[in-house]
PDB file of C-alpha atoms in Angstrom:
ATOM      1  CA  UNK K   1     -33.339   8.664  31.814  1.00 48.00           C
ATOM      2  CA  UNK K   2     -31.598   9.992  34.821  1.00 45.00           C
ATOM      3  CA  UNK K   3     -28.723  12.222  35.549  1.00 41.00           C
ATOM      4  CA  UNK K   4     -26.653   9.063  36.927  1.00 37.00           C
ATOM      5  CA  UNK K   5     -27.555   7.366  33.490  1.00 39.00           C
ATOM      6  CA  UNK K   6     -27.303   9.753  31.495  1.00 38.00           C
ATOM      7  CA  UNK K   7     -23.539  10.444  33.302  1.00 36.00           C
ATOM      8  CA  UNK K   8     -22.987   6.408  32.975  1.00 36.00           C
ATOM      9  CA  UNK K   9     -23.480   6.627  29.312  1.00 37.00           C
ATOM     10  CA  UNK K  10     -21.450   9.826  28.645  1.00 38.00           C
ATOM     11  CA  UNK K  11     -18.047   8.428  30.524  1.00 42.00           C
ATOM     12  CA  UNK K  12     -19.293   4.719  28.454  1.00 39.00           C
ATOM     13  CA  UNK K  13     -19.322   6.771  25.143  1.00 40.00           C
ATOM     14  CA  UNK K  14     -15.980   8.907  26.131  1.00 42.00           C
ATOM     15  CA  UNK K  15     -13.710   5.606  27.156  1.00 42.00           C
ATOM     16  CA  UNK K  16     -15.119   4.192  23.815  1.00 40.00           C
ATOM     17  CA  UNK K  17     -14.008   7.382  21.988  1.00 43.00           C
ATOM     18  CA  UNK K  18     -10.457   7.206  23.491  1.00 46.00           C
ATOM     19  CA  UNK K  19      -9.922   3.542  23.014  1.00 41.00           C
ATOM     20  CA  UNK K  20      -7.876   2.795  20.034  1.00 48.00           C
ATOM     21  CA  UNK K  21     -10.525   0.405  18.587  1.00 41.00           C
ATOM     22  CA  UNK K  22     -11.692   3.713  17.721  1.00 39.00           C
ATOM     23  CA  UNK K  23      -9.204   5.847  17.031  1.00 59.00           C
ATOM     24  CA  UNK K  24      -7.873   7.135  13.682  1.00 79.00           C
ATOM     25  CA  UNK K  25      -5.580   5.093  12.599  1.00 87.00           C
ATOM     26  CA  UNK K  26      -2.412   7.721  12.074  1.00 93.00           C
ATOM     27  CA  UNK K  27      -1.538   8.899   8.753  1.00 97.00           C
ATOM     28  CA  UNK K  28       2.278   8.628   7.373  1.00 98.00           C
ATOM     29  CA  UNK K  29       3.014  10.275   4.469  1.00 98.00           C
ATOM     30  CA  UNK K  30       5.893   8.457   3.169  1.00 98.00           C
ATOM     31  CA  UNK K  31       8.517   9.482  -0.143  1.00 98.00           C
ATOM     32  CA  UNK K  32      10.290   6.996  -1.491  1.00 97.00           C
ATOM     33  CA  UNK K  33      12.288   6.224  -4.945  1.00 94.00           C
ATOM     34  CA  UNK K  34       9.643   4.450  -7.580  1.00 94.00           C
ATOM     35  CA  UNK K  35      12.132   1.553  -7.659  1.00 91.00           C
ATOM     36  CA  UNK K  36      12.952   0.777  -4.223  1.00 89.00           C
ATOM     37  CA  UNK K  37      11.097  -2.161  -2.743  1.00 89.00           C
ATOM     38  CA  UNK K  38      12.069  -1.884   0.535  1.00 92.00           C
ATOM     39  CA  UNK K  39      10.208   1.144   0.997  1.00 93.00           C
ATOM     40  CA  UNK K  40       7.057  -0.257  -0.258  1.00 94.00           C
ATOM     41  CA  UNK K  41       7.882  -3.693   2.468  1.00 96.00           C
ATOM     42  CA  UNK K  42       8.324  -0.825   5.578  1.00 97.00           C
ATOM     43  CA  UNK K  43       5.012   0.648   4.662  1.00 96.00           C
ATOM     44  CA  UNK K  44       3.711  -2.384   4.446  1.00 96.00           C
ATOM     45  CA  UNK K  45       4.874  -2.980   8.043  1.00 97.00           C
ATOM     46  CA  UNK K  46       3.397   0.393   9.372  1.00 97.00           C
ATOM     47  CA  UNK K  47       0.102  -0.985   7.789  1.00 97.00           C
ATOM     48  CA  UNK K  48       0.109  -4.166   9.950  1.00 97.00           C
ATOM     49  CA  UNK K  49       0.632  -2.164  13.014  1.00 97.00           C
ATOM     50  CA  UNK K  50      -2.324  -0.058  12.420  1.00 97.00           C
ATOM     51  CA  UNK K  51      -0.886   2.847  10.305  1.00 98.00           C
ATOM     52  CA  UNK K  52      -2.570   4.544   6.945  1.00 97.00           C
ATOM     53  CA  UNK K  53       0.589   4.770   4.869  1.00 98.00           C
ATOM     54  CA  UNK K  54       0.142   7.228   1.360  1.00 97.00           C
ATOM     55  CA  UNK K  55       3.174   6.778  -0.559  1.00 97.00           C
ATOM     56  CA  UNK K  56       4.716   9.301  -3.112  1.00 97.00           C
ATOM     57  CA  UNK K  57       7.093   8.491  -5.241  1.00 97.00           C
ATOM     58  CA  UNK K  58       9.509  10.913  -6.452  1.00 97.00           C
ATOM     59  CA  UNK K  59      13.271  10.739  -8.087  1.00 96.00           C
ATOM     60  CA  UNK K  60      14.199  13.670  -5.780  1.00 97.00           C
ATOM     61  CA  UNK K  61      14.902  11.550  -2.426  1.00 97.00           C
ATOM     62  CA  UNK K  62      17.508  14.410  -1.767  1.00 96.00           C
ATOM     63  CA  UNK K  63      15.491  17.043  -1.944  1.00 97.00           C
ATOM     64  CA  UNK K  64      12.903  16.037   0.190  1.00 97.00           C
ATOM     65  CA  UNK K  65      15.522  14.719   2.686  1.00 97.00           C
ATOM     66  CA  UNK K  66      16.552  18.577   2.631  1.00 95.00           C
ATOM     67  CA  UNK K  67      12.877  20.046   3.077  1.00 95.00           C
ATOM     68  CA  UNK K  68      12.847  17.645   6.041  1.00 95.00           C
ATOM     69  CA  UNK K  69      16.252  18.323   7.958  1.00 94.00           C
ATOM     70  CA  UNK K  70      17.652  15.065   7.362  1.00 95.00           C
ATOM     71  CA  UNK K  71      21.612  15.179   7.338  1.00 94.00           C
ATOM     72  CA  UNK K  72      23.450  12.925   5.564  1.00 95.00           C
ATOM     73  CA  UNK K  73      24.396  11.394   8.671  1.00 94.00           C
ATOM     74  CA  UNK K  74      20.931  10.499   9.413  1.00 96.00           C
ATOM     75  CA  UNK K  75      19.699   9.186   5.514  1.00 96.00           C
ATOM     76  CA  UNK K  76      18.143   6.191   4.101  1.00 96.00           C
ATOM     77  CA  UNK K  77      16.170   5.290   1.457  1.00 94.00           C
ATOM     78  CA  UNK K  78      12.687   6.723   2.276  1.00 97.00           C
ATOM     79  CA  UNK K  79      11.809   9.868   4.498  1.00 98.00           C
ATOM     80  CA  UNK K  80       8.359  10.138   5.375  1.00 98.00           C
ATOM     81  CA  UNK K  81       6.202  12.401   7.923  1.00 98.00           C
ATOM     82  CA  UNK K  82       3.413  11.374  10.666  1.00 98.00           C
ATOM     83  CA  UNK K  83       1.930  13.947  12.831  1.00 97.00           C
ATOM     84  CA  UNK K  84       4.621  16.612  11.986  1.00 97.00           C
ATOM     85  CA  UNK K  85       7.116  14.263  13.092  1.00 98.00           C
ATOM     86  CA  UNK K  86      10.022  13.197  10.060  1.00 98.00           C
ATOM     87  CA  UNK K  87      10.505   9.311  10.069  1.00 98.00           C
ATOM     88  CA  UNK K  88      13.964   8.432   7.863  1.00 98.00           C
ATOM     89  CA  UNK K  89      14.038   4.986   7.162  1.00 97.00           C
ATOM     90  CA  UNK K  90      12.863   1.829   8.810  1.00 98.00           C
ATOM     91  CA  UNK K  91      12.018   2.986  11.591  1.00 98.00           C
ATOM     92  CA  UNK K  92       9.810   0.117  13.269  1.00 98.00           C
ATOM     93  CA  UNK K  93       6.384   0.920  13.990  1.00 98.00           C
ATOM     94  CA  UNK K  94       6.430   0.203  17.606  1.00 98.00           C
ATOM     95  CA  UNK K  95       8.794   3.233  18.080  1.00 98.00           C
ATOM     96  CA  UNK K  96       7.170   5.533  15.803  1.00 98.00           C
ATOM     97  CA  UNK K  97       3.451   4.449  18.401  1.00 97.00           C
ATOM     98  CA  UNK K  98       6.362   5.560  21.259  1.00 98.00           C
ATOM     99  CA  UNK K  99       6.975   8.912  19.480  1.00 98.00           C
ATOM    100  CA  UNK K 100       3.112   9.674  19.152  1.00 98.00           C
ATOM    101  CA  UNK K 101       2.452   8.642  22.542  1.00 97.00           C
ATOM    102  CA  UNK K 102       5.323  10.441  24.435  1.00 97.00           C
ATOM    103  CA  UNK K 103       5.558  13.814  21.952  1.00 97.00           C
ATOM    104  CA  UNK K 104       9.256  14.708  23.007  1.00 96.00           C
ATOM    105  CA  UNK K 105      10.733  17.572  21.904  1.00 95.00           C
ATOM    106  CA  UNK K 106      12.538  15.621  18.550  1.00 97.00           C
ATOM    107  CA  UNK K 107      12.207  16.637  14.531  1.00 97.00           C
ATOM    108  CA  UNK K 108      12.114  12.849  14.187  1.00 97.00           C
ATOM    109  CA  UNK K 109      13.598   9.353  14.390  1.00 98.00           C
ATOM    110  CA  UNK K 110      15.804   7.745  11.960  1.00 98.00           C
ATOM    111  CA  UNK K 111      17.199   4.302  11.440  1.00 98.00           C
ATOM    112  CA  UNK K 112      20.356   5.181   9.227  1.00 97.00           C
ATOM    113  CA  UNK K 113      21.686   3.301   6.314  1.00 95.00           C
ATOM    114  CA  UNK K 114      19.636  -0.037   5.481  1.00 95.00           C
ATOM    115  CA  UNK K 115      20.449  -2.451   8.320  1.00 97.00           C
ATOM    116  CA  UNK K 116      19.272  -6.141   7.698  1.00 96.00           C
ATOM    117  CA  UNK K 117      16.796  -7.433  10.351  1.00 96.00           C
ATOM    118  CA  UNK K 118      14.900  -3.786  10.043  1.00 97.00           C
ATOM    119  CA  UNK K 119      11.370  -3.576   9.000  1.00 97.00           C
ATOM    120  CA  UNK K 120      11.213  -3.818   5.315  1.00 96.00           C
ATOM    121  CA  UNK K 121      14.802  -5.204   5.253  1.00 96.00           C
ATOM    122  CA  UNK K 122      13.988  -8.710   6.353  1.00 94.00           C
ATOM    123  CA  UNK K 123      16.493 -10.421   4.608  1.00 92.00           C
ATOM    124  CA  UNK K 124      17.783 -13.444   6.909  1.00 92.00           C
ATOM    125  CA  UNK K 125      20.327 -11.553   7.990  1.00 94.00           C
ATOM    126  CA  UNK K 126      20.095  -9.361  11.250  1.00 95.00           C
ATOM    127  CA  UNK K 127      22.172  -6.541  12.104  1.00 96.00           C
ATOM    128  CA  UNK K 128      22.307  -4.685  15.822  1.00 97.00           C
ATOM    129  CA  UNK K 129      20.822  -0.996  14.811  1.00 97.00           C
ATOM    130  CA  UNK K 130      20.090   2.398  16.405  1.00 98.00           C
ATOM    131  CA  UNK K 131      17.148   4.184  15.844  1.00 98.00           C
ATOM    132  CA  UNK K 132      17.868   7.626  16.214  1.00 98.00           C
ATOM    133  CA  UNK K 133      16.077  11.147  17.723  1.00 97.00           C
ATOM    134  CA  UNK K 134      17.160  14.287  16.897  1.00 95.00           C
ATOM    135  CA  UNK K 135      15.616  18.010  17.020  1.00 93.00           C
ATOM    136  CA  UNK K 136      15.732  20.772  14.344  1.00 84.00           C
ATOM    137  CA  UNK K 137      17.978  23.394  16.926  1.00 86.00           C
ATOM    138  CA  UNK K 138      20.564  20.560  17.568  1.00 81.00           C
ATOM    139  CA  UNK K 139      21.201  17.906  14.766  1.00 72.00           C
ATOM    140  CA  UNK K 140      23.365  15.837  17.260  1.00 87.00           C
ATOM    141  CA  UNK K 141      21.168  12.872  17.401  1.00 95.00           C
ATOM    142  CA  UNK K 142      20.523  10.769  20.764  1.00 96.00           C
ATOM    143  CA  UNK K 143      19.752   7.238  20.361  1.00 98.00           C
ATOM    144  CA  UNK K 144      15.789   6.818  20.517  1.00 98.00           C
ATOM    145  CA  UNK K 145      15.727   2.631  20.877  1.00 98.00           C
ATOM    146  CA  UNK K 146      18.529   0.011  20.143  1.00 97.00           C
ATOM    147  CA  UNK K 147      18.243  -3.345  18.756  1.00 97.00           C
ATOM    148  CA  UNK K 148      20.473  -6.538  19.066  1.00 95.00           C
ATOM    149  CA  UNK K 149      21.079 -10.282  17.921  1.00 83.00           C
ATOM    150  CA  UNK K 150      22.867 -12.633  18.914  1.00 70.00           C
TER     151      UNK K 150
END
């Protein structure tokens, strides 16, 4: 084989590498209440989109939420963490790709409160929502993505 060839198949094998075909599908790490079904429905979602979701279930939602910097202002019902980022609540999957992608300078994203028409919360019903950024020096969040109906 020649040095051209053997260069060919090196850049072949490194594009394959970097493709997402072959690339680890991320891992979430997601705490939720044993009892809460929507949680189970948003990781369920994150699955479909290409995430490995490991769920915990504990009965101390507010503790974790604490460990992870989530204010009040900023809850739902499940907190869960992907590449050192915090993800609070149903967060869609296509933003949480965004976060990975970009890397801002953010703790996490959160979708506050339970709004209908949110992943896991598909309920007929569709509510305009905010998901969230906000970083651990300055807990002022920024909005991150909006969503609308009409």
């Amino acid at each position: 084989m020649t040095s051209l060839h053997r260069l060919t198949l090196a850049g072949a094998l490194l594009a394959a590498a970097a493709s997402p075909a072959w690339a680890e599908a991320p891992l979430v790490e997601m705490h939720k209440d044993p009892n809460c079904g929507c949680c189970t429905a948003w990781a369920e979602h994150l699955e479909e989109a290409g995430f490995e979701v490991r769920q915990h279930e504990t009965r101390d939602m507010r503790g974790v939420k604490i460990e992870h910097g989530v204010t009040p202002g900023l809850a739902s019902c499940h907190t869960a963490v992907v590449d050192g980022y915090v993800i609070e609540g149903h967060v869609p999957a296509a933003d949480i790709r965004r976060l990975l992608d970009e890397r801002p300078d953010l703790a996490g994203l959160a979708v506050p409160g339970m709004p209908h028409g949110s992943p896991g919360m598909e309920t007929g019903r569709h509510d305009d929502y905010a998901v969230l950024g906000w970083r651990h020096d300055d807990r002022t969040p920024s909005v991150f993505a909006e969503y609308t109906h009409d």
